[in-house]
Amino acid sequence: MTDVLKGRDLLSLADLSSTELSHLLDVAGSQKRAWGLAGSRSHPLAGKSIALIFQKPSMRTLVSFEVACARLGAAPVLLAGSDTAFSRGESVLDTTKVLERYVDAIVIRTFSQSMVEEIAEHARVPVVNALTDDHHPCQGLADLLTIREHKGDLSGLRFAYVGDGNNMAHTYMLGGALSGMNVSVATPVGFEPKAEIIEQSRSIARSTGASITLSNNPAHAVAGADIVATDTWASMGQESEHASRLAAFETFRVDASLMAKAAPDALFMHCLPAHRGEEVTDEVMDGPQSVIYDEAENRLHAQKALLSVLLG
Ligand code: CP
Ligand code: NVA
């Protein structure tokens, strides 16, 4: 199975089959458990270099990819800010064709999904989406690993997402569909996930026994859920909409009374960074059901497994 993933791209979770996704989570889990045991500190990617292109801010993704590279023995090459890739109007084609002569994989965080697709089309090396406006597959891998650790088998779990129909909503719909979960998404009117990603998720769900339900009612989405997740109301690039979004999302805050409608042992998840007091209260963030720091830790384990299988 690992060989099947060698040389592939990860632009969204839909690039993986259910079996491939499950296999990646197995690899991540076993590498995590083995870390520190004899042989686990070998450097399978020694001599390889990985470009990390960041056109948006990051803390977790950047640090976890750098540490994953260090643990695997690969050299990370950071291209962030205005002095580096794509900053002088050079075409995506030229930049990609040059980069692939230097590095063994390209990890990129940027705005448009179509740019990441264009890089992947031209690159002979694996391309990994480290977040776009539409998808955040690396966070999806980490979050599914986290749910497995706390709940076991993913199939049949009820996953509620409350908030903006953004990259995280899209990622949870696809990840839930691939894993056989029943995903219920509640957003304010006008902030629904993209129609084509809803359709793509439902199409996958038809073959896995999953379901994807949309509504504008947080209490309805959360009722009886095994997992309750949310995300910022204004994503990177939407800072100017922050004030107007606060008003639109006011009744979509995850607080103790909303959590009480979920299953008594429901998990609370947030990819972070969180805006405490906006999309979620301190009480929920710091409460016993919160697994937010496990998710953050699992970014490292999931991405280490991903780079191992893509680069063999
Ligand atoms: N969750 C996440 O991707 O965090 P960063 O934006 O800090 O990388
Ligand atoms: N939806 C958020 C996720 C941050 C990790 C954003 O895109 O800013």
Coordinates of C-alpha atoms and ligand atoms in Angstrom, one line a residue:
M1 CA 0.0 0.0 0.0
T2 CA 2.8 2.4 0.9
D3 CA 4.2 1.9 -2.6
V4 CA 0.9 3.0 -4.1
L5 CA 1.3 6.4 -2.5
K6 CA 4.9 6.9 -3.5
G7 CA 5.3 9.9 -5.8
R8 CA 1.7 11.0 -5.4
D9 CA 0.4 14.5 -4.5
L10 CA -1.9 15.5 -1.7
L11 CA -3.9 18.5 -2.8
S12 CA -7.1 17.6 -1.0
L13 CA -8.3 14.5 1.0
A14 CA -10.2 13.5 -2.1
D15 CA -6.8 12.5 -3.6
L16 CA -6.9 9.4 -1.3
S17 CA -9.2 6.4 -1.4
S18 CA -10.7 5.2 1.8
T19 CA -8.2 2.4 2.0
E20 CA -5.2 4.8 1.3
L21 CA -6.4 7.2 4.0
S22 CA -6.8 4.5 6.5
H23 CA -3.4 3.1 5.7
L24 CA -1.8 6.6 6.1
L25 CA -3.4 6.9 9.6
D26 CA -2.1 3.4 10.4
V27 CA 1.4 4.4 9.5
A28 CA 1.1 7.7 11.4
G29 CA -0.2 5.9 14.5
S30 CA 2.5 3.2 14.4
Q31 CA 5.3 5.7 13.8
K32 CA 4.0 7.8 16.7
R33 CA 3.9 4.8 19.1
A34 CA 7.4 3.6 17.9
W35 CA 9.1 7.0 18.3
G36 CA 11.9 6.6 20.8
L37 CA 12.1 2.8 20.4
A38 CA 15.1 1.2 18.9
G39 CA 15.5 2.1 15.2
S40 CA 12.8 4.7 15.2
R41 CA 15.3 7.5 14.9
S42 CA 16.8 6.3 11.6
H43 CA 16.7 8.9 8.8
P44 CA 14.8 7.3 5.9
L45 CA 14.8 10.6 3.9
A46 CA 18.5 11.4 4.5
G47 CA 19.9 13.4 1.5
K48 CA 16.4 14.6 0.4
S49 CA 15.3 18.3 0.4
I50 CA 11.7 19.5 0.8
A51 CA 10.6 23.0 -0.3
L52 CA 8.2 24.6 2.2
I53 CA 6.5 27.6 0.4
F54 CA 4.4 29.7 2.8
Q55 CA 2.4 32.6 1.3
K56 CA 0.2 32.9 4.3
P57 CA 1.2 33.0 8.0
S58 CA 1.6 29.7 9.9
M59 CA 2.9 28.4 13.2
R60 CA 1.7 24.7 13.6
T61 CA 2.1 23.7 9.9
L62 CA 5.5 25.3 9.5
V63 CA 7.0 24.0 12.7
S64 CA 5.5 20.5 12.4
F65 CA 6.8 20.2 8.8
E66 CA 10.2 21.4 9.8
V67 CA 10.4 19.0 12.7
A68 CA 9.0 16.1 10.5
C69 CA 11.8 16.8 8.1
A70 CA 14.4 16.8 10.9
R71 CA 13.1 13.5 12.3
L72 CA 13.2 11.9 8.8
G73 CA 16.6 13.3 8.0
A74 CA 15.4 15.5 5.1
A75 CA 16.5 19.2 4.7
P76 CA 13.6 21.7 4.8
V77 CA 14.0 24.7 2.4
L78 CA 11.8 27.5 3.6
L79 CA 10.5 29.9 1.0
A80 CA 8.3 32.4 2.9
G81 CA 7.6 36.1 2.6
S82 CA 8.1 38.5 -0.2
D83 CA 11.7 37.7 -1.2
T84 CA 11.1 34.2 -2.4
A85 CA 9.0 32.0 -4.8
F86 CA 6.3 33.7 -6.9
S87 CA 7.1 37.1 -5.5
R88 CA 8.6 38.7 -8.7
G89 CA 5.9 37.7 -11.1
E90 CA 7.7 34.6 -12.3
S91 CA 5.2 32.1 -13.8
V92 CA 4.0 29.1 -11.8
L93 CA 5.4 26.9 -14.6
D94 CA 8.9 28.3 -14.5
T95 CA 9.1 28.4 -10.7
T96 CA 7.9 24.8 -10.5
K97 CA 10.2 23.5 -13.2
V98 CA 13.2 25.1 -11.5
L99 CA 12.2 24.0 -8.0
E100 CA 11.8 20.4 -9.0
R101 CA 15.5 20.4 -10.1
Y102 CA 16.5 21.1 -6.5
V103 CA 14.0 19.5 -4.2
D104 CA 12.3 16.1 -3.8
A105 CA 8.9 17.5 -2.7
I106 CA 7.0 20.8 -2.6
V107 CA 4.8 21.7 0.3
I108 CA 2.8 24.9 -0.3
R109 CA 0.4 27.1 1.7
T110 CA -1.3 29.7 -0.5
F111 CA -4.6 31.2 -1.4
S112 CA -6.0 29.5 -4.5
Q113 CA -6.5 25.8 -4.9
S114 CA -6.0 26.2 -8.6
M115 CA -2.5 27.4 -8.1
V116 CA -1.6 24.3 -6.1
E117 CA -3.2 22.2 -8.8
E118 CA -1.1 24.0 -11.5
I119 CA 2.1 23.4 -9.5
A120 CA 1.2 19.7 -9.2
E121 CA 0.4 19.5 -12.9
H122 CA 3.9 20.7 -13.8
A123 CA 6.0 19.1 -11.0
R124 CA 7.5 15.7 -11.3
V125 CA 8.0 15.6 -7.5
P126 CA 5.1 15.2 -4.9
V127 CA 3.2 18.4 -4.1
V128 CA 1.5 18.7 -0.7
N129 CA -1.2 21.3 0.1
A130 CA -0.3 22.9 3.4
L131 CA -3.6 24.9 3.3
T132 CA -5.5 26.8 0.6
D133 CA -8.7 28.8 0.8
D134 CA -10.5 25.5 -0.1
H135 CA -8.7 22.6 1.6
H136 CA -6.4 21.7 4.6
P137 CA -5.7 18.0 4.1
C138 CA -2.7 17.8 6.5
Q139 CA -5.0 19.1 9.3
G140 CA -7.6 16.6 8.2
L141 CA -5.1 13.7 8.5
A142 CA -4.1 14.9 12.0
D143 CA -7.7 15.3 13.1
L144 CA -8.8 11.9 11.9
L145 CA -5.8 10.4 13.7
T146 CA -6.8 12.2 16.9
I147 CA -10.4 10.9 16.6
R148 CA -9.1 7.4 16.1
E149 CA -7.0 7.7 19.2
H150 CA -10.0 8.8 21.3
K151 CA -12.9 6.9 19.7
G152 CA -11.4 3.9 17.8
D153 CA -13.0 3.0 14.5
L154 CA -14.1 6.1 12.6
S155 CA -16.9 4.4 10.7
G156 CA -20.4 5.3 12.0
L157 CA -19.2 8.2 14.2
R158 CA -21.3 11.4 14.2
F159 CA -19.2 14.4 13.4
A160 CA -20.7 17.9 13.8
Y161 CA -19.0 21.0 12.4
V162 CA -20.4 24.4 13.4
G163 CA -19.3 27.7 11.8
D164 CA -17.9 28.9 8.5
G165 CA -18.2 26.7 5.4
N166 CA -14.5 27.1 4.8
N167 CA -11.4 25.0 4.1
M168 CA -11.9 23.1 7.4
A169 CA -15.5 22.4 6.7
H170 CA -14.6 21.1 3.2
T171 CA -11.8 18.9 4.7
Y172 CA -14.0 17.4 7.4
M173 CA -16.8 16.6 4.8
L174 CA -14.3 14.8 2.6
G175 CA -12.4 13.1 5.5
G176 CA -15.7 12.1 7.1
A177 CA -17.1 10.8 3.8
L178 CA -13.9 8.7 3.1
S179 CA -14.0 7.3 6.7
G180 CA -17.7 6.4 6.8
M181 CA -18.7 9.1 9.3
N182 CA -22.0 10.9 9.5
V183 CA -21.0 14.5 9.0
S184 CA -23.4 17.3 9.9
V185 CA -22.4 20.9 9.0
A186 CA -24.2 24.0 10.4
T187 CA -23.3 27.4 8.9
P188 CA -25.1 30.8 8.8
V189 CA -27.1 31.4 5.7
G190 CA -24.7 32.6 3.0
F191 CA -21.6 30.9 4.5
E192 CA -22.3 27.4 3.3
P193 CA -19.5 25.1 2.0
K194 CA -18.9 25.2 -1.8
A195 CA -21.6 23.3 -3.7
E196 CA -19.0 21.3 -5.7
I197 CA -17.3 20.0 -2.6
I198 CA -20.6 19.1 -1.0
E199 CA -21.4 17.1 -4.1
Q200 CA -17.9 15.5 -4.2
S201 CA -18.3 14.5 -0.5
R202 CA -21.7 13.1 -1.0
S203 CA -20.5 11.1 -4.0
I204 CA -17.7 9.5 -1.9
A205 CA -20.2 9.0 1.0
R206 CA -22.5 6.9 -1.3
S207 CA -19.7 4.3 -1.5
T208 CA -18.7 4.3 2.2
G209 CA -22.0 4.4 4.0
A210 CA -21.2 7.9 5.2
S211 CA -23.7 10.9 5.1
I212 CA -23.2 14.6 4.7
T213 CA -26.0 16.8 6.1
L214 CA -26.1 20.6 5.8
S215 CA -28.2 23.0 7.8
N216 CA -28.2 26.5 9.3
N217 CA -29.0 25.2 12.8
P218 CA -26.1 24.5 15.2
A219 CA -28.3 22.7 17.8
H220 CA -29.6 20.4 15.1
A221 CA -26.1 19.6 13.8
V222 CA -24.7 18.9 17.3
A223 CA -27.5 16.8 18.7
G224 CA -26.0 13.4 19.8
A225 CA -22.7 14.1 18.0
D226 CA -19.5 12.2 19.0
I227 CA -17.3 15.1 17.8
V228 CA -18.0 18.8 17.7
A229 CA -15.6 20.9 15.7
T230 CA -15.4 24.6 14.8
D231 CA -12.9 27.0 13.2
T232 CA -12.3 30.7 13.0
W233 CA -15.1 32.8 11.6
A234 CA -12.7 34.8 9.4
S235 CA -10.0 32.9 7.7
M236 CA -6.6 34.2 6.5
G237 CA -7.4 36.6 3.7
Q238 CA -10.8 37.6 5.1
E239 CA -9.5 39.9 7.9
S240 CA -11.5 42.9 6.5
E241 CA -14.7 40.9 6.9
H242 CA -14.0 40.2 10.6
A243 CA -16.5 42.7 12.1
S244 CA -19.4 41.8 9.8
R245 CA -18.8 38.1 10.3
L246 CA -18.9 38.5 14.1
A247 CA -22.6 39.6 13.7
A248 CA -23.5 36.9 11.2
F249 CA -22.0 34.1 13.3
E250 CA -23.0 35.2 16.8
T251 CA -25.4 32.3 17.4
F252 CA -22.8 29.7 16.1
R253 CA -20.4 30.0 19.1
V254 CA -19.5 26.6 20.6
D255 CA -20.2 27.1 24.3
A256 CA -21.1 24.7 27.2
S257 CA -24.8 24.8 26.4
L258 CA -24.2 23.7 22.8
M259 CA -21.7 21.0 23.9
A260 CA -24.4 19.7 26.3
K261 CA -26.5 18.8 23.2
A262 CA -23.8 16.4 21.9
A263 CA -23.1 12.9 23.3
P264 CA -21.9 13.1 26.9
D265 CA -18.4 11.8 25.9
A266 CA -18.2 14.0 22.7
L267 CA -14.8 15.5 21.8
F268 CA -14.3 19.1 21.1
M269 CA -12.0 19.9 18.2
H270 CA -10.4 23.1 16.7
C271 CA -7.5 23.2 14.3
L272 CA -6.2 26.4 15.9
P273 CA -5.5 29.3 16.0
A274 CA -8.7 29.9 17.9
H275 CA -10.3 33.2 18.7
R276 CA -11.3 32.6 22.2
G277 CA -14.7 34.2 23.1
E278 CA -15.7 34.3 19.4
E279 CA -16.2 30.9 17.8
V280 CA -15.6 29.0 21.1
T281 CA -15.6 29.9 24.8
D282 CA -12.6 29.3 27.1
E283 CA -14.8 26.9 29.1
V284 CA -15.0 24.5 26.1
M285 CA -11.4 25.1 24.8
D286 CA -10.0 24.3 28.3
G287 CA -12.6 21.7 29.3
P288 CA -12.3 18.0 29.7
Q289 CA -13.8 17.2 26.2
S290 CA -11.2 19.3 24.4
V291 CA -8.5 17.5 22.3
I292 CA -7.1 20.6 20.6
Y293 CA -3.5 20.1 21.7
D294 CA -3.6 16.4 20.6
E295 CA -4.7 17.6 17.2
A296 CA -1.8 20.0 17.1
E297 CA 0.7 17.3 18.1
N298 CA -0.7 14.9 15.5
R299 CA 0.1 17.4 12.8
L300 CA 3.7 16.3 13.3
H301 CA 3.0 12.5 13.3
A302 CA 0.6 12.7 10.3
Q303 CA 2.9 14.8 8.1
K304 CA 5.9 12.6 9.0
A305 CA 3.9 9.6 7.9
L306 CA 2.8 11.4 4.7
L307 CA 6.3 12.5 3.7
S308 CA 7.6 8.9 4.4
V309 CA 5.1 7.3 2.1
L310 CA 5.2 9.9 -0.6
L311 CA 9.0 9.9 -0.8
G312 CA 9.4 6.2 0.1
Ligands
CP1 N1 -3.9 24.6 12.2 C1 -2.9 25.3 11.4 O1 -2.8 25.0 10.2 O2 -2.2 26.2 12.1 P1 -1.2 27.2 11.5 O3 -2.0 28.2 10.6 O4 -0.5 27.8 12.7 O5 -0.2 26.4 10.6
NVA2 N1 -9.8 28.4 8.2 C1 -8.5 28.9 8.8 C2 -7.7 27.7 9.2 C3 -6.4 28.1 9.8 C4 -5.5 26.9 10.1 C5 -7.8 29.7 7.8 O1 -7.8 29.4 6.6 O2 -7.3 30.8 8.1

